Amino acid sequence: MAPNETSDTRLRIIEAARELFTAQTYRAASMRDVAARVGISKPSLYHHFRSKGEILDCLVRPPIDRLDATIRDAAAAAPTLAEVRRRVLGGCVDVMLGHRETMVLLLRDASVYGDETTELMSRVVGITSRAVELLAGPDPDWRLRVRAAQAFAAATDPISHLPDVPDDELREELLRGASAILSP
């Protein structure tokens, strides 16, 4: 198989897996289901991916990497707490809206949190914790840490519940609500 064919098949596999994992849950969708959706044999599927966990990793790693970079960049570049908050919340919402179907999988499918995905999901938890720390600001009391966690959840969780709302309108409302939570 030519290199372009291989990468095209991998992309088709990842897209088919996203559809199946979202429709059936990660746990319920089988490698056989993914192969059938792509129109290849199960042994051919294993030529491209060793496991369902590896497919999930390839599916969720790009938005997770972008979330991580967004938070790192916000912490490094923003001169004020208000700017850090704007960059963290806006950047995370933008990444999540840009990968909406994958975020639905991460936010609503508990079966993605298993033994084969422990490292990846631990990274998601770490990124979320760093975002909340940045939103809380320096030396926060417990009340501000609570509001920071609430603001992050308010800005990100509804993305998976409102697939019918246009991105730009949803973005605006998510950021308005999160900002209101952080206001003194």
PDB file of C-alpha atoms in Angstrom:
ATOM      1  CA  MET A   1       0.000   0.000   0.000  1.00  0.00           C
ATOM      2  CA  ALA A   2       1.341   3.446  -0.942  1.00  0.00           C
ATOM      3  CA  PRO A   3       2.065   5.936   1.873  1.00  0.00           C
ATOM      4  CA  ASN A   4      -0.833   8.220   0.841  1.00  0.00           C
ATOM      5  CA  GLU A   5      -3.209   5.258   0.754  1.00  0.00           C
ATOM      6  CA  THR A   6      -2.059   4.259   4.227  1.00  0.00           C
ATOM      7  CA  SER A   7      -2.616   7.732   5.670  1.00  0.00           C
ATOM      8  CA  ASP A   8      -5.978   8.030   3.868  1.00  0.00           C
ATOM      9  CA  THR A   9      -7.075   4.684   5.305  1.00  0.00           C
ATOM     10  CA  ARG A  10      -5.931   5.717   8.788  1.00  0.00           C
ATOM     11  CA  LEU A  11      -7.971   8.916   8.524  1.00  0.00           C
ATOM     12  CA  ARG A  12     -11.014   6.961   7.340  1.00  0.00           C
ATOM     13  CA  ILE A  13     -10.578   4.578  10.276  1.00  0.00           C
ATOM     14  CA  ILE A  14     -10.339   7.449  12.758  1.00  0.00           C
ATOM     15  CA  GLU A  15     -13.446   9.126  11.314  1.00  0.00           C
ATOM     16  CA  ALA A  16     -15.410   5.859  11.334  1.00  0.00           C
ATOM     17  CA  ALA A  17     -14.323   5.240  14.922  1.00  0.00           C
ATOM     18  CA  ARG A  18     -15.423   8.756  15.962  1.00  0.00           C
ATOM     19  CA  GLU A  19     -18.862   8.100  14.470  1.00  0.00           C
ATOM     20  CA  LEU A  20     -19.192   4.674  16.082  1.00  0.00           C
ATOM     21  CA  PHE A  21     -17.781   5.675  19.470  1.00  0.00           C
ATOM     22  CA  THR A  22     -20.163   8.636  19.571  1.00  0.00           C
ATOM     23  CA  ALA A  23     -23.209   6.646  18.447  1.00  0.00           C
ATOM     24  CA  GLN A  24     -22.576   3.465  20.462  1.00  0.00           C
ATOM     25  CA  THR A  25     -20.019   4.472  23.134  1.00  0.00           C
ATOM     26  CA  TYR A  26     -16.354   3.653  23.036  1.00  0.00           C
ATOM     27  CA  ARG A  27     -16.787   0.391  24.930  1.00  0.00           C
ATOM     28  CA  ALA A  28     -19.692  -0.868  22.793  1.00  0.00           C
ATOM     29  CA  ALA A  29     -18.063  -0.238  19.414  1.00  0.00           C
ATOM     30  CA  SER A  30     -15.815  -3.101  18.352  1.00  0.00           C
ATOM     31  CA  MET A  31     -12.831  -3.259  16.060  1.00  0.00           C
ATOM     32  CA  ARG A  32     -15.018  -5.389  13.779  1.00  0.00           C
ATOM     33  CA  ASP A  33     -17.592  -2.553  13.688  1.00  0.00           C
ATOM     34  CA  VAL A  34     -14.892  -0.031  12.778  1.00  0.00           C
ATOM     35  CA  ALA A  35     -13.486  -2.255  10.030  1.00  0.00           C
ATOM     36  CA  ALA A  36     -16.953  -2.836   8.578  1.00  0.00           C
ATOM     37  CA  ARG A  37     -17.722   0.902   8.603  1.00  0.00           C
ATOM     38  CA  VAL A  38     -14.502   1.600   6.695  1.00  0.00           C
ATOM     39  CA  GLY A  39     -15.039  -1.333   4.343  1.00  0.00           C
ATOM     40  CA  ILE A  40     -11.878  -3.227   5.221  1.00  0.00           C
ATOM     41  CA  SER A  41     -11.207  -6.533   6.922  1.00  0.00           C
ATOM     42  CA  LYS A  42     -10.478  -6.727  10.625  1.00  0.00           C
ATOM     43  CA  PRO A  43      -6.893  -7.963   9.932  1.00  0.00           C
ATOM     44  CA  SER A  44      -6.402  -4.921   7.671  1.00  0.00           C
ATOM     45  CA  LEU A  45      -7.580  -2.687  10.484  1.00  0.00           C
ATOM     46  CA  TYR A  46      -4.955  -4.216  12.763  1.00  0.00           C
ATOM     47  CA  HIS A  47      -2.346  -3.385  10.129  1.00  0.00           C
ATOM     48  CA  HIS A  48      -3.094   0.302  10.796  1.00  0.00           C
ATOM     49  CA  PHE A  49      -3.890   0.246  14.534  1.00  0.00           C
ATOM     50  CA  ARG A  50      -2.848  -2.248  17.204  1.00  0.00           C
ATOM     51  CA  SER A  51      -5.913  -1.620  19.379  1.00  0.00           C
ATOM     52  CA  LYS A  52      -9.085   0.349  19.876  1.00  0.00           C
ATOM     53  CA  GLY A  53      -7.200   2.373  22.490  1.00  0.00           C
ATOM     54  CA  GLU A  54      -4.660   3.411  19.853  1.00  0.00           C
ATOM     55  CA  ILE A  55      -7.493   4.593  17.594  1.00  0.00           C
ATOM     56  CA  LEU A  56      -8.986   6.585  20.469  1.00  0.00           C
ATOM     57  CA  ASP A  57      -5.575   8.074  21.195  1.00  0.00           C
ATOM     58  CA  CYS A  58      -5.212   9.223  17.566  1.00  0.00           C
ATOM     59  CA  LEU A  59      -8.711  10.651  17.690  1.00  0.00           C
ATOM     60  CA  VAL A  60      -8.416  12.663  20.899  1.00  0.00           C
ATOM     61  CA  ARG A  61      -4.715  13.554  20.977  1.00  0.00           C
ATOM     62  CA  PRO A  62      -4.925  16.510  18.516  1.00  0.00           C
ATOM     63  CA  PRO A  63      -7.538  18.473  20.484  1.00  0.00           C
ATOM     64  CA  ILE A  64      -5.878  17.556  23.772  1.00  0.00           C
ATOM     65  CA  ASP A  65      -2.533  18.810  22.445  1.00  0.00           C
ATOM     66  CA  ARG A  66      -4.221  22.025  21.322  1.00  0.00           C
ATOM     67  CA  LEU A  67      -5.891  22.503  24.720  1.00  0.00           C
ATOM     68  CA  ASP A  68      -2.547  21.976  26.427  1.00  0.00           C
ATOM     69  CA  ALA A  69      -0.837  24.498  24.126  1.00  0.00           C
ATOM     70  CA  THR A  70      -3.655  27.018  24.602  1.00  0.00           C
ATOM     71  CA  ILE A  71      -3.311  26.893  28.371  1.00  0.00           C
ATOM     72  CA  ARG A  72       0.500  27.012  28.249  1.00  0.00           C
ATOM     73  CA  ASP A  73       0.408  29.995  25.871  1.00  0.00           C
ATOM     74  CA  ALA A  74      -2.141  31.847  27.998  1.00  0.00           C
ATOM     75  CA  ALA A  75      -0.017  31.426  31.093  1.00  0.00           C
ATOM     76  CA  ALA A  76       3.136  32.597  29.319  1.00  0.00           C
ATOM     77  CA  ALA A  77       1.769  35.493  27.271  1.00  0.00           C
ATOM     78  CA  ALA A  78      -0.952  37.166  29.299  1.00  0.00           C
ATOM     79  CA  PRO A  79       0.152  40.110  31.452  1.00  0.00           C
ATOM     80  CA  THR A  80      -2.973  40.359  33.654  1.00  0.00           C
ATOM     81  CA  LEU A  81      -5.345  37.943  35.329  1.00  0.00           C
ATOM     82  CA  ALA A  82      -8.191  39.272  33.182  1.00  0.00           C
ATOM     83  CA  GLU A  83      -6.197  38.517  30.024  1.00  0.00           C
ATOM     84  CA  VAL A  84      -5.208  35.063  31.302  1.00  0.00           C
ATOM     85  CA  ARG A  85      -8.866  34.301  31.937  1.00  0.00           C
ATOM     86  CA  ARG A  86      -9.910  35.598  28.523  1.00  0.00           C
ATOM     87  CA  ARG A  87      -7.238  33.528  26.773  1.00  0.00           C
ATOM     88  CA  VAL A  88      -7.819  30.344  28.777  1.00  0.00           C
ATOM     89  CA  LEU A  89     -11.596  30.380  28.454  1.00  0.00           C
ATOM     90  CA  GLY A  90     -11.724  31.646  24.873  1.00  0.00           C
ATOM     91  CA  GLY A  91      -8.946  29.372  23.700  1.00  0.00           C
ATOM     92  CA  CYS A  92     -10.373  26.259  25.327  1.00  0.00           C
ATOM     93  CA  VAL A  93     -13.859  26.961  23.995  1.00  0.00           C
ATOM     94  CA  ASP A  94     -12.439  27.518  20.498  1.00  0.00           C
ATOM     95  CA  VAL A  95     -10.535  24.225  20.560  1.00  0.00           C
ATOM     96  CA  MET A  96     -13.516  22.333  21.894  1.00  0.00           C
ATOM     97  CA  LEU A  97     -15.905  23.818  19.351  1.00  0.00           C
ATOM     98  CA  GLY A  98     -13.402  23.004  16.621  1.00  0.00           C
ATOM     99  CA  HIS A  99     -13.447  19.354  17.737  1.00  0.00           C
ATOM    100  CA  ARG A 100     -17.024  19.189  18.907  1.00  0.00           C
ATOM    101  CA  GLU A 101     -17.746  15.520  18.139  1.00  0.00           C
ATOM    102  CA  THR A 102     -14.560  14.387  19.839  1.00  0.00           C
ATOM    103  CA  MET A 103     -15.353  16.527  22.872  1.00  0.00           C
ATOM    104  CA  VAL A 104     -18.793  14.937  23.099  1.00  0.00           C
ATOM    105  CA  LEU A 105     -17.020  11.608  23.311  1.00  0.00           C
ATOM    106  CA  LEU A 106     -14.648  12.797  26.047  1.00  0.00           C
ATOM    107  CA  LEU A 107     -17.269  14.651  28.080  1.00  0.00           C
ATOM    108  CA  ARG A 108     -20.214  12.260  27.861  1.00  0.00           C
ATOM    109  CA  ASP A 109     -18.852   8.733  27.411  1.00  0.00           C
ATOM    110  CA  ALA A 110     -17.532   7.343  30.682  1.00  0.00           C
ATOM    111  CA  SER A 111     -16.354   4.208  28.887  1.00  0.00           C
ATOM    112  CA  VAL A 112     -13.389   6.120  27.428  1.00  0.00           C
ATOM    113  CA  TYR A 113     -11.965   6.141  30.956  1.00  0.00           C
ATOM    114  CA  GLY A 114     -10.491   2.675  31.248  1.00  0.00           C
ATOM    115  CA  ASP A 115      -7.229   0.833  31.784  1.00  0.00           C
ATOM    116  CA  GLU A 116      -6.052   1.245  28.206  1.00  0.00           C
ATOM    117  CA  THR A 117      -6.675   5.007  28.264  1.00  0.00           C
ATOM    118  CA  THR A 118      -5.415   5.869  31.753  1.00  0.00           C
ATOM    119  CA  GLU A 119      -2.424   7.908  30.597  1.00  0.00           C
ATOM    120  CA  LEU A 120      -4.411   9.906  28.081  1.00  0.00           C
ATOM    121  CA  MET A 121      -7.294  10.623  30.438  1.00  0.00           C
ATOM    122  CA  SER A 122      -4.859  11.582  33.224  1.00  0.00           C
ATOM    123  CA  ARG A 123      -3.471  14.162  30.830  1.00  0.00           C
ATOM    124  CA  VAL A 124      -6.980  15.566  30.275  1.00  0.00           C
ATOM    125  CA  VAL A 125      -7.472  15.860  34.034  1.00  0.00           C
ATOM    126  CA  GLY A 126      -4.092  17.609  34.364  1.00  0.00           C
ATOM    127  CA  ILE A 127      -4.923  20.101  31.615  1.00  0.00           C
ATOM    128  CA  THR A 128      -8.259  20.870  33.239  1.00  0.00           C
ATOM    129  CA  SER A 129      -6.581  21.363  36.618  1.00  0.00           C
ATOM    130  CA  ARG A 130      -4.020  23.782  35.120  1.00  0.00           C
ATOM    131  CA  ALA A 131      -6.819  25.749  33.442  1.00  0.00           C
ATOM    132  CA  VAL A 132      -8.712  26.044  36.729  1.00  0.00           C
ATOM    133  CA  GLU A 133      -5.537  27.148  38.553  1.00  0.00           C
ATOM    134  CA  LEU A 134      -4.953  29.882  35.978  1.00  0.00           C
ATOM    135  CA  LEU A 135      -8.570  31.035  36.173  1.00  0.00           C
ATOM    136  CA  ALA A 136      -8.361  31.232  39.964  1.00  0.00           C
ATOM    137  CA  GLY A 137      -5.308  33.481  39.813  1.00  0.00           C
ATOM    138  CA  PRO A 138      -2.469  33.829  42.294  1.00  0.00           C
ATOM    139  CA  ASP A 139      -3.115  32.955  45.939  1.00  0.00           C
ATOM    140  CA  PRO A 140      -6.830  32.200  45.606  1.00  0.00           C
ATOM    141  CA  ASP A 141      -8.966  31.302  48.570  1.00  0.00           C
ATOM    142  CA  TRP A 142     -11.150  28.217  48.313  1.00  0.00           C
ATOM    143  CA  ARG A 143     -14.157  30.248  47.156  1.00  0.00           C
ATOM    144  CA  LEU A 144     -12.276  31.620  44.166  1.00  0.00           C
ATOM    145  CA  ARG A 145     -11.004  28.122  43.327  1.00  0.00           C
ATOM    146  CA  VAL A 146     -14.618  26.904  43.381  1.00  0.00           C
ATOM    147  CA  ARG A 147     -15.712  29.734  41.062  1.00  0.00           C
ATOM    148  CA  ALA A 148     -12.765  29.037  38.741  1.00  0.00           C
ATOM    149  CA  ALA A 149     -13.768  25.363  38.484  1.00  0.00           C
ATOM    150  CA  GLN A 150     -17.397  26.367  37.942  1.00  0.00           C
ATOM    151  CA  ALA A 151     -16.399  28.875  35.248  1.00  0.00           C
ATOM    152  CA  PHE A 152     -14.320  26.310  33.378  1.00  0.00           C
ATOM    153  CA  ALA A 153     -17.157  23.794  33.530  1.00  0.00           C
ATOM    154  CA  ALA A 154     -19.688  26.453  32.473  1.00  0.00           C
ATOM    155  CA  ALA A 155     -17.551  27.318  29.452  1.00  0.00           C
ATOM    156  CA  THR A 156     -16.838  23.764  28.330  1.00  0.00           C
ATOM    157  CA  ASP A 157     -19.427  21.216  29.490  1.00  0.00           C
ATOM    158  CA  PRO A 158     -22.437  22.601  27.562  1.00  0.00           C
ATOM    159  CA  ILE A 159     -20.588  22.083  24.271  1.00  0.00           C
ATOM    160  CA  SER A 160     -21.467  18.398  24.398  1.00  0.00           C
ATOM    161  CA  HIS A 161     -25.114  19.052  25.307  1.00  0.00           C
ATOM    162  CA  LEU A 162     -26.005  21.620  22.651  1.00  0.00           C
ATOM    163  CA  PRO A 163     -24.982  20.237  19.254  1.00  0.00           C
ATOM    164  CA  ASP A 164     -27.751  22.171  17.485  1.00  0.00           C
ATOM    165  CA  VAL A 165     -26.547  25.652  18.562  1.00  0.00           C
ATOM    166  CA  PRO A 166     -24.278  27.415  16.032  1.00  0.00           C
ATOM    167  CA  ASP A 167     -20.651  27.669  17.165  1.00  0.00           C
ATOM    168  CA  ASP A 168     -20.402  31.465  17.203  1.00  0.00           C
ATOM    169  CA  GLU A 169     -23.605  31.923  19.207  1.00  0.00           C
ATOM    170  CA  LEU A 170     -22.698  29.153  21.636  1.00  0.00           C
ATOM    171  CA  ARG A 171     -19.180  30.540  22.077  1.00  0.00           C
ATOM    172  CA  GLU A 172     -20.509  33.972  22.987  1.00  0.00           C
ATOM    173  CA  GLU A 173     -22.971  32.630  25.551  1.00  0.00           C
ATOM    174  CA  LEU A 174     -20.487  30.189  27.102  1.00  0.00           C
ATOM    175  CA  LEU A 175     -17.935  32.950  27.637  1.00  0.00           C
ATOM    176  CA  ARG A 176     -20.583  35.345  28.974  1.00  0.00           C
ATOM    177  CA  GLY A 177     -21.708  32.779  31.544  1.00  0.00           C
ATOM    178  CA  ALA A 178     -18.190  31.790  32.589  1.00  0.00           C
ATOM    179  CA  SER A 179     -17.192  35.443  32.980  1.00  0.00           C
ATOM    180  CA  ALA A 180     -20.247  36.117  35.140  1.00  0.00           C
ATOM    181  CA  ILE A 181     -19.211  33.290  37.468  1.00  0.00           C
ATOM    182  CA  LEU A 182     -15.724  34.753  37.853  1.00  0.00           C
ATOM    183  CA  SER A 183     -16.954  38.304  38.500  1.00  0.00           C
ATOM    184  CA  PRO A 184     -16.724  39.327  42.145  1.00  0.00           C
TER     185      PRO A 184
END
